[in-house]
Tab-separated table of C-alpha atoms in Angstrom:
chain	number	residue	atom	x	y	z
T	1	ASN	CA	0.000	0.000	0.000
T	2	PRO	CA	2.699	2.609	0.721
T	3	LEU	CA	4.244	1.852	-2.675
T	4	SER	CA	0.919	1.926	-4.499
T	5	GLY	CA	-0.067	5.207	-2.842
T	6	THR	CA	3.176	6.897	-3.875
T	7	PHE	CA	2.896	5.477	-7.402
T	8	ILE	CA	-0.685	6.751	-7.728
T	9	ASP	CA	0.353	10.209	-6.550
T	10	ARG	CA	2.990	10.323	-9.294
T	11	VAL	CA	1.158	8.910	-12.324
T	12	GLY	CA	-2.533	9.479	-11.626
T	13	TYR	CA	-5.369	7.042	-11.013
T	14	ASP	CA	-6.207	5.331	-14.304
T	15	VAL	CA	-2.940	3.435	-14.880
T	16	PRO	CA	-2.678	1.997	-11.308
T	17	LEU	CA	-6.356	1.005	-11.435
T	18	LEU	CA	-5.783	-0.841	-14.707
T	19	ILE	CA	-2.664	-2.524	-13.276
T	20	GLY	CA	-4.631	-3.621	-10.216
T	21	LEU	CA	-7.431	-5.115	-12.312
T	22	ALA	CA	-4.938	-6.942	-14.528
T	23	VAL	CA	-3.125	-8.425	-11.526
T	24	MET	CA	-6.419	-9.474	-9.905
T	25	PHE	CA	-7.492	-11.112	-13.181
T	26	LEU	CA	-4.257	-13.096	-13.178
T	27	SER	CA	-4.496	-14.050	-9.495
T	28	THR	CA	-8.159	-15.091	-9.711
T	29	ALA	CA	-7.504	-17.222	-12.782
T	30	THR	CA	-4.569	-18.800	-10.924
T	31	PHE	CA	-6.879	-19.695	-8.018
T	32	ALA	CA	-9.135	-21.560	-10.440
T	33	PHE	CA	-6.379	-23.910	-11.576
T	34	ALA	CA	-4.214	-24.081	-8.426
T	35	GLU	CA	-3.674	-27.588	-7.064
T	36	ASN	CA	-1.067	-27.102	-4.313
T	37	TYR	CA	-0.266	-24.793	-1.411
T	38	ALA	CA	2.572	-22.937	-3.157
T	39	THR	CA	0.367	-21.951	-6.085
T	40	LEU	CA	-2.457	-20.883	-3.774
T	41	PHE	CA	0.010	-18.824	-1.729
T	42	ALA	CA	1.311	-17.109	-4.874
T	43	ALA	CA	-2.224	-16.408	-6.102
T	44	ARG	CA	-3.232	-14.952	-2.744
T	45	SER	CA	-0.151	-12.727	-2.694
T	46	LEU	CA	-0.919	-11.494	-6.207
T	47	GLN	CA	-4.489	-10.776	-5.150
T	48	GLY	CA	-3.226	-8.605	-2.303
T	49	LEU	CA	-0.927	-6.725	-4.663
T	50	GLY	CA	-3.700	-6.169	-7.190
T	51	SER	CA	-6.192	-4.963	-4.602
T	52	ALA	CA	-3.600	-2.558	-3.174
T	53	PHE	CA	-3.524	-0.822	-6.553
T	54	ALA	CA	-7.171	-1.204	-7.565
T	55	ASP	CA	-8.819	-0.341	-4.228
T	56	THR	CA	-6.599	2.637	-3.503
T	57	ALA	CA	-6.704	4.033	-7.041
T	58	GLY	CA	-10.471	3.575	-7.309
T	59	ILE	CA	-11.321	5.329	-4.046
T	60	ALA	CA	-8.737	8.059	-4.718
T	61	MET	CA	-10.186	8.634	-8.201
T	62	ILE	CA	-13.653	9.116	-6.713
T	63	ALA	CA	-12.357	11.560	-4.090
T	64	ASP	CA	-10.512	13.491	-6.802
T	65	ARG	CA	-13.456	13.576	-9.210
T	66	TYR	CA	-15.986	14.646	-6.573
T	67	GLY	CA	-14.213	17.450	-4.763
T	68	GLU	CA	-17.184	19.049	-3.000
T	69	GLU	CA	-19.653	17.858	-0.404
T	70	PRO	CA	-22.211	16.312	-0.382
T	71	ALA	CA	-21.328	14.823	-3.782
T	72	ARG	CA	-18.090	13.332	-2.424
T	73	SER	CA	-19.798	11.578	0.497
T	74	ARG	CA	-22.521	10.269	-1.811
T	75	ALA	CA	-20.012	8.897	-4.339
T	76	LEU	CA	-17.764	7.331	-1.699
T	77	GLY	CA	-20.836	5.923	0.039
T	78	THR	CA	-21.936	4.240	-3.185
T	79	ALA	CA	-18.479	2.704	-3.574
T	80	LEU	CA	-18.587	1.465	0.036
T	81	ALA	CA	-21.984	-0.136	-0.571
T	82	PHE	CA	-20.568	-2.154	-3.456
T	83	ILE	CA	-17.476	-3.088	-1.431
T	84	SER	CA	-19.826	-4.361	1.269
T	85	PHE	CA	-21.865	-6.300	-1.280
T	86	GLY	CA	-18.726	-8.007	-2.555
T	87	SER	CA	-17.573	-8.933	0.945
T	88	LEU	CA	-20.904	-10.132	2.323
T	89	ALA	CA	-22.250	-11.846	-0.798
T	90	ALA	CA	-19.005	-13.719	-1.496
T	91	PRO	CA	-19.551	-16.676	0.926
T	92	PRO	CA	-22.992	-17.708	-0.401
T	93	PHE	CA	-21.962	-16.911	-3.997
T	94	GLY	CA	-18.835	-19.041	-3.774
T	95	GLY	CA	-20.555	-21.764	-1.782
T	96	VAL	CA	-23.467	-22.217	-4.198
T	97	LEU	CA	-21.287	-22.216	-7.317
T	98	TYR	CA	-18.774	-24.557	-5.681
T	99	GLU	CA	-21.557	-26.954	-4.702
T	100	PHE	CA	-23.245	-27.107	-8.109
T	101	ALA	CA	-20.520	-26.180	-10.622
T	102	GLY	CA	-17.195	-27.083	-9.022
T	103	LYS	CA	-14.185	-25.225	-7.666
T	104	ARG	CA	-13.093	-23.433	-10.817
T	105	VAL	CA	-16.340	-21.729	-11.798
T	106	PRO	CA	-16.506	-19.074	-9.008
T	107	PHE	CA	-12.958	-17.943	-9.729
T	108	LEU	CA	-13.441	-17.922	-13.495
T	109	VAL	CA	-16.571	-15.785	-13.074
T	110	LEU	CA	-14.625	-13.294	-10.951
T	111	ALA	CA	-11.750	-13.297	-13.442
T	112	CYS	CA	-14.214	-12.385	-16.194
T	113	VAL	CA	-15.575	-9.565	-14.028
T	114	CYS	CA	-12.034	-8.185	-13.594
T	115	LEU	CA	-11.453	-8.411	-17.344
T	116	LEU	CA	-14.747	-6.671	-18.126
T	117	ASP	CA	-14.006	-3.941	-15.584
T	118	GLY	CA	-10.593	-3.336	-17.151
T	119	LEU	CA	-12.131	-3.060	-20.627
T	120	LEU	CA	-14.748	-0.608	-19.343
T	121	LEU	CA	-11.967	1.454	-17.773
T	122	LEU	CA	-10.146	1.652	-21.116
T	123	VAL	CA	-13.324	2.661	-22.942
T	124	LEU	CA	-14.969	5.052	-20.485
T	125	VAL	CA	-12.112	6.751	-18.615
T	126	PRO	CA	-9.973	9.062	-20.772
T	127	PRO	CA	-6.265	8.427	-20.271
T	128	CYS	CA	-4.389	11.026	-18.281
T	129	ALA	CA	-2.591	13.278	-20.747
T	130	GLY	CA	1.156	13.563	-20.350
T	131	SER	CA	0.978	17.347	-20.014
T	132	ALA	CA	-1.693	17.066	-17.320
T	133	ARG	CA	0.375	14.483	-15.466
T	134	ALA	CA	3.391	16.787	-15.605
T	135	ASN	CA	1.326	19.627	-14.122
T	136	MET	CA	-0.070	17.526	-11.276
T	137	PRO	CA	0.540	18.845	-7.773
T	138	VAL	CA	3.239	16.950	-5.909
T	139	GLY	CA	1.515	14.758	-3.344
T	140	THR	CA	2.485	14.809	0.310
T	141	PRO	CA	4.723	11.806	1.185
T	142	ILE	CA	2.863	9.034	2.941
T	143	HIS	CA	5.066	9.159	6.055
T	144	ARG	CA	4.122	12.808	6.571
T	145	LEU	CA	0.443	11.994	6.191
T	146	MET	CA	0.736	9.195	8.751
T	147	ALA	CA	2.355	11.639	11.185
T	148	ASP	CA	-0.656	13.979	10.955
T	149	PRO	CA	-2.564	13.474	14.248
T	150	TYR	CA	-5.983	13.938	12.624
T	151	ILE	CA	-5.240	11.352	9.946
T	152	ALA	CA	-3.832	9.000	12.603
T	153	VAL	CA	-7.093	9.236	14.582
T	154	VAL	CA	-9.147	8.392	11.487
T	155	ALA	CA	-6.842	5.494	10.553
T	156	GLY	CA	-7.125	4.101	14.082
T	157	ALA	CA	-10.911	4.299	13.922
T	158	LEU	CA	-11.014	2.492	10.561
T	159	THR	CA	-8.853	-0.314	11.944
T	160	THR	CA	-10.753	-0.635	15.228
T	161	CYS	CA	-14.226	-0.615	13.677
T	162	ASN	CA	-13.305	-3.372	11.222
T	163	ILE	CA	-11.766	-5.665	13.853
T	164	PRO	CA	-15.109	-7.295	14.850
T	165	LEU	CA	-15.927	-8.149	11.237
T	166	ALA	CA	-12.385	-9.347	10.502
T	167	PHE	CA	-12.157	-11.405	13.705
T	168	LEU	CA	-15.649	-12.924	13.510
T	169	GLU	CA	-15.458	-14.062	9.882
T	170	PRO	CA	-12.944	-16.871	10.619
T	171	THR	CA	-14.397	-17.839	14.020
T	172	ILE	CA	-18.171	-17.468	14.054
T	173	ALA	CA	-18.974	-20.480	11.845
T	174	ASN	CA	-17.211	-22.904	14.191
T	175	TRP	CA	-18.847	-21.263	17.223
T	176	MET	CA	-22.299	-21.528	15.623
T	177	LYS	CA	-21.724	-25.207	14.859
T	178	GLU	CA	-20.594	-26.005	18.396
T	179	SER	CA	-22.996	-23.812	20.378
T	180	MET	CA	-26.236	-24.068	18.388
T	181	GLY	CA	-25.717	-26.934	15.940
T	182	ALA	CA	-26.012	-24.626	12.931
T	183	THR	CA	-26.357	-26.238	9.516
T	184	GLU	CA	-23.989	-25.626	6.614
T	185	TRP	CA	-26.405	-23.298	4.819
T	186	GLU	CA	-26.952	-21.250	7.978
T	187	MET	CA	-23.213	-20.771	8.431
T	188	GLY	CA	-22.863	-19.855	4.757
T	189	LEU	CA	-25.655	-17.274	4.857
T	190	THR	CA	-24.687	-15.738	8.205
T	191	TRP	CA	-23.334	-12.504	6.759
T	192	LEU	CA	-25.620	-11.991	3.764
T	193	PRO	CA	-28.505	-10.277	5.653
T	194	ALA	CA	-25.989	-7.761	7.042
T	195	PHE	CA	-25.593	-6.260	3.552
T	196	PHE	CA	-28.942	-4.494	3.819
T	197	PRO	CA	-28.278	-2.596	7.081
T	198	HIS	CA	-24.852	-1.703	5.680
T	199	VAL	CA	-26.492	-0.049	2.668
T	200	LEU	CA	-28.986	1.599	5.031
T	201	GLY	CA	-26.105	2.932	7.130
T	202	VAL	CA	-24.429	4.378	4.042
T	203	TYR	CA	-27.689	6.027	2.960
T	204	VAL	CA	-28.429	7.473	6.403
T	205	THR	CA	-24.907	8.853	6.823
T	206	VAL	CA	-24.877	10.456	3.367
T	207	ARG	CA	-28.222	12.146	4.025
T	208	LEU	CA	-27.176	13.345	7.476
T	209	ALA	CA	-23.796	14.555	6.204
T	210	ALA	CA	-25.547	16.619	3.533
T	211	LYS	CA	-27.649	18.392	6.175
T	212	TYR	CA	-25.192	18.442	9.083
T	213	PRO	CA	-21.662	18.151	7.637
T	214	HIS	CA	-20.057	19.419	10.849
T	215	LEU	CA	-21.138	16.227	12.671
T	216	GLN	CA	-19.099	13.710	10.668
T	217	TRP	CA	-17.071	12.890	13.787
T	218	PHE	CA	-20.299	12.157	15.689
T	219	TYR	CA	-21.583	9.748	13.038
T	220	GLY	CA	-18.289	7.870	13.293
T	221	ALA	CA	-18.413	7.794	17.097
T	222	LEU	CA	-22.032	6.622	17.056
T	223	GLY	CA	-21.098	3.876	14.611
T	224	MET	CA	-18.292	2.655	16.877
T	225	ALA	CA	-20.654	2.597	19.862
T	226	ILE	CA	-23.157	0.508	17.857
T	227	ILE	CA	-20.368	-1.853	16.765
T	228	GLY	CA	-19.225	-2.229	20.369
T	229	ALA	CA	-22.700	-3.003	21.693
T	230	SER	CA	-23.429	-5.421	18.849
T	231	SER	CA	-20.147	-7.286	19.351
T	232	CYS	CA	-20.972	-7.859	23.010
T	233	MET	CA	-24.401	-9.263	22.044
T	234	VAL	CA	-23.097	-11.985	19.710
T	235	PRO	CA	-22.179	-14.601	22.393
T	236	ALA	CA	-25.652	-14.306	23.944
T	237	CYS	CA	-27.352	-15.541	20.752
T	238	ARG	CA	-28.776	-19.055	20.736
T	239	ASN	CA	-30.012	-19.559	17.162
T	240	PHE	CA	-29.441	-18.375	13.606
T	241	GLY	CA	-32.144	-15.701	13.710
T	242	GLN	CA	-30.673	-14.161	16.840
T	243	VAL	CA	-27.114	-14.142	15.458
T	244	VAL	CA	-28.180	-12.159	12.406
T	245	ILE	CA	-29.327	-9.207	14.554
T	246	PRO	CA	-25.968	-8.213	16.137
T	247	LEU	CA	-24.140	-8.936	12.864
T	248	CYS	CA	-26.485	-6.497	11.157
T	249	GLY	CA	-25.699	-4.011	13.931
T	250	ILE	CA	-21.960	-4.440	13.357
T	251	CYS	CA	-22.288	-3.820	9.614
T	252	PHE	CA	-24.617	-0.856	10.158
T	253	GLY	CA	-22.050	0.678	12.510
T	254	ILE	CA	-19.187	0.025	10.088
T	255	ALA	CA	-21.182	1.802	7.380
T	256	LEU	CA	-21.564	4.851	9.631
T	257	VAL	CA	-17.845	4.955	10.418
T	258	ASP	CA	-16.583	4.356	6.886
T	259	THR	CA	-19.039	6.701	5.181
T	260	ALA	CA	-18.306	9.493	7.652
T	261	LEU	CA	-14.533	9.150	7.879
T	262	LEU	CA	-13.401	8.329	4.321
T	263	PRO	CA	-14.550	11.757	3.028
T	264	THR	CA	-12.944	13.269	6.134
T	265	LEU	CA	-9.577	11.879	5.010
T	266	ALA	CA	-9.938	13.627	1.646
T	267	PHE	CA	-10.971	16.862	3.380
T	268	LEU	CA	-7.949	16.696	5.689
T	269	VAL	CA	-5.675	16.309	2.675
T	270	ASP	CA	-7.387	19.267	0.989
T	271	VAL	CA	-6.985	21.635	3.941
T	272	ARG	CA	-3.744	20.444	5.547
T	273	HIS	CA	-1.690	18.993	2.696
T	274	VAL	CA	-1.959	18.723	-1.115
T	275	SER	CA	-5.093	17.617	-2.967
T	276	VAL	CA	-3.637	14.370	-4.315
T	277	TYR	CA	-5.324	11.326	-2.819
T	278	GLY	CA	-3.297	8.206	-3.606
T	279	SER	CA	-1.284	8.093	-0.387
T	280	ILE	CA	-4.148	9.057	1.915
T	281	TYR	CA	-6.352	6.221	0.673
T	282	ALA	CA	-3.379	3.878	0.772
T	283	ILE	CA	-3.348	4.658	4.507
T	284	ALA	CA	-7.066	3.813	4.676
T	285	ASP	CA	-6.433	0.522	2.875
T	286	ILE	CA	-3.562	-0.233	5.267
T	287	SER	CA	-5.982	0.327	8.162
T	288	TYR	CA	-8.396	-2.251	6.753
T	289	SER	CA	-5.575	-4.641	5.885
T	290	VAL	CA	-4.206	-4.600	9.439
T	291	ALA	CA	-7.568	-5.758	10.805
T	292	TYR	CA	-8.073	-8.453	8.177
T	293	ALA	CA	-4.472	-9.688	8.319
T	294	LEU	CA	-4.628	-10.115	12.092
T	295	GLY	CA	-8.112	-11.666	12.048
T	296	PRO	CA	-7.368	-15.279	11.065
T	297	ILE	CA	-4.213	-15.393	13.218
T	298	VAL	CA	-5.118	-13.492	16.385
T	299	ALA	CA	-8.845	-14.283	16.600
T	300	GLY	CA	-8.357	-18.037	16.462
T	301	GLN	CA	-5.680	-17.888	19.126
T	302	ILE	CA	-7.857	-15.751	21.425
T	303	VAL	CA	-10.802	-18.131	21.028
T	304	HIS	CA	-8.533	-21.095	21.765
T	305	THR	CA	-6.923	-19.604	24.884
T	306	MET	CA	-9.622	-17.296	26.311
T	307	GLY	CA	-12.898	-18.180	24.636
T	308	PHE	CA	-15.355	-16.772	22.089
T	309	VAL	CA	-17.158	-14.675	24.702
T	310	GLN	CA	-13.964	-12.909	25.765
T	311	LEU	CA	-13.078	-12.225	22.117
T	312	ASN	CA	-16.363	-10.429	21.516
T	313	LEU	CA	-16.294	-8.512	24.783
T	314	GLY	CA	-12.765	-7.336	24.032
T	315	MET	CA	-13.679	-6.172	20.530
T	316	GLY	CA	-16.783	-4.426	21.802
T	317	LEU	CA	-14.882	-2.682	24.585
T	318	ALA	CA	-12.178	-1.526	22.151
T	319	ASN	CA	-14.771	0.148	19.922
T	320	VAL	CA	-16.651	1.778	22.796
T	321	LEU	CA	-13.418	3.141	24.281
T	322	TYR	CA	-12.184	4.467	20.927
T	323	ALA	CA	-15.427	6.299	20.104
T	324	PRO	CA	-14.672	9.345	22.351
T	325	VAL	CA	-11.291	9.745	20.618
T	326	LEU	CA	-13.189	10.980	17.551
T	327	LEU	CA	-14.010	14.140	19.539
T	328	PHE	CA	-10.519	15.159	18.396
T	329	LEU	CA	-12.050	15.633	14.926
T	330	LYS	CA	-14.855	17.892	16.148
T	331	ASN	CA	-13.389	21.119	14.746
T	332	VAL	CA	-11.998	19.670	11.510
T	333	CYS	CA	-14.882	21.125	9.482
T	334	GLN	CA	-13.791	24.637	10.517
T	335	MET	CA	-10.287	24.247	9.085
T	336	LYS	CA	-9.272	26.418	6.160
T	337	PRO	CA	-7.003	25.303	3.300
T	338	SER	CA	-3.306	25.381	4.095
T	339	HIS	CA	-0.934	27.204	1.770
T	340	SER	CA	2.132	25.429	3.039
T	341	GLU	CA	2.929	23.293	0.004
T	342	ARG	CA	2.217	23.391	-3.719
T	343	ASN	CA	-1.243	24.890	-3.132
T	344	ILE	CA	0.518	28.233	-2.668
T	345	LEU	CA	1.213	28.457	-6.408
T	346	LEU	CA	-2.091	29.996	-7.456
T	347	GLU	CA	-5.206	30.887	-5.508
T	348	GLU	CA	-7.380	29.597	-8.357
T	349	ALA	CA	-5.195	26.631	-9.305
T	350	PRO	CA	-6.909	23.385	-10.272
T	351	LYS	CA	-7.433	21.117	-7.284
T	352	GLY	CA	-6.727	17.447	-7.877
T	353	LEU	CA	-5.890	15.480	-10.976
T	354	TYR	CA	-9.380	15.631	-12.510
T	355	ASP	CA	-9.467	19.441	-12.525
T	356	THR	CA	-5.899	19.536	-13.842
T	357	ILE	CA	-6.897	17.376	-16.815
T	358	LYS	CA	-9.961	19.532	-17.475
T	359	MET	CA	-7.841	22.689	-17.451
T	360	GLU	CA	-5.394	21.110	-19.902
T	361	GLU	CA	-8.306	20.187	-22.189
T	362	ARG	CA	-9.644	23.748	-22.092
T	363	LYS	CA	-6.189	25.102	-22.920
T	364	GLY	CA	-5.964	22.696	-25.851
């Protein structure tokens, strides 16, 4: 992610996005035909590399294209809804296709989706002109962004709020089987209902942010409180219907946090640094990756040594305790643009890569 963020800041968004889609096409096709651990390991590593480019470039492109609120929150919220759909629909999608069509079909379908997406990118997104790329503002180095206390608070919130989802995904199926005798289809469909409250959370946050943009920090804090309470409720559930309720609460809370804080990252870059978004959304992707990388390793160990109840109580407590930290962001909306870096060049200079390209086209 640090490398992809820096690369995106230097060359724009379209080329890294295309690279990411190409690498994911290759990795997904490799999954379909892999027959041993080494090949699976290589495919998984390629998938991580591809997503580092595609995810970061895609979100950064949206933030660059939609520079004003509430359009930015609405566009990022739409992207988050589709990210959620991919994550939550994947288990039943893969399970059904695997059951009726075999191992290769799910991966080949996804490889075709990557290929189609890459072709659409080539057709619909105009390539960044060389002159526009040369006139791009110089992005703030990622290490300086990570040292910004406001950005650090947001990154910490993104990591903390995703820990329950990342830690429950590898552990909840086994717990459901042992504690309530859940069937295979129940374990496979556990997360699918949570997609709908996630979309609802995105919609609610976008609407509230349009009316009360100064309360973005509060929406994030409220989301973390909901995540914390929902995490603590999971061990008390005794059947499939009951489990769905706190999982829906977790995903609703994550939607509040993500939809409120991802536009805040772009705003912080606009007012405190330079309006180039590759590195800042690389930091966001790192925050997610930390939670999901630790999930399969740490969560299983905690369940084995301390128990499933203690895992959920710990995750819930972490979110509840972190929520007040977002008070640090309360006055962010009152910040004015900084003139400390390349923004000092012209008061009316184009902001972001998209506006730079448009200015070059008008000059031409």
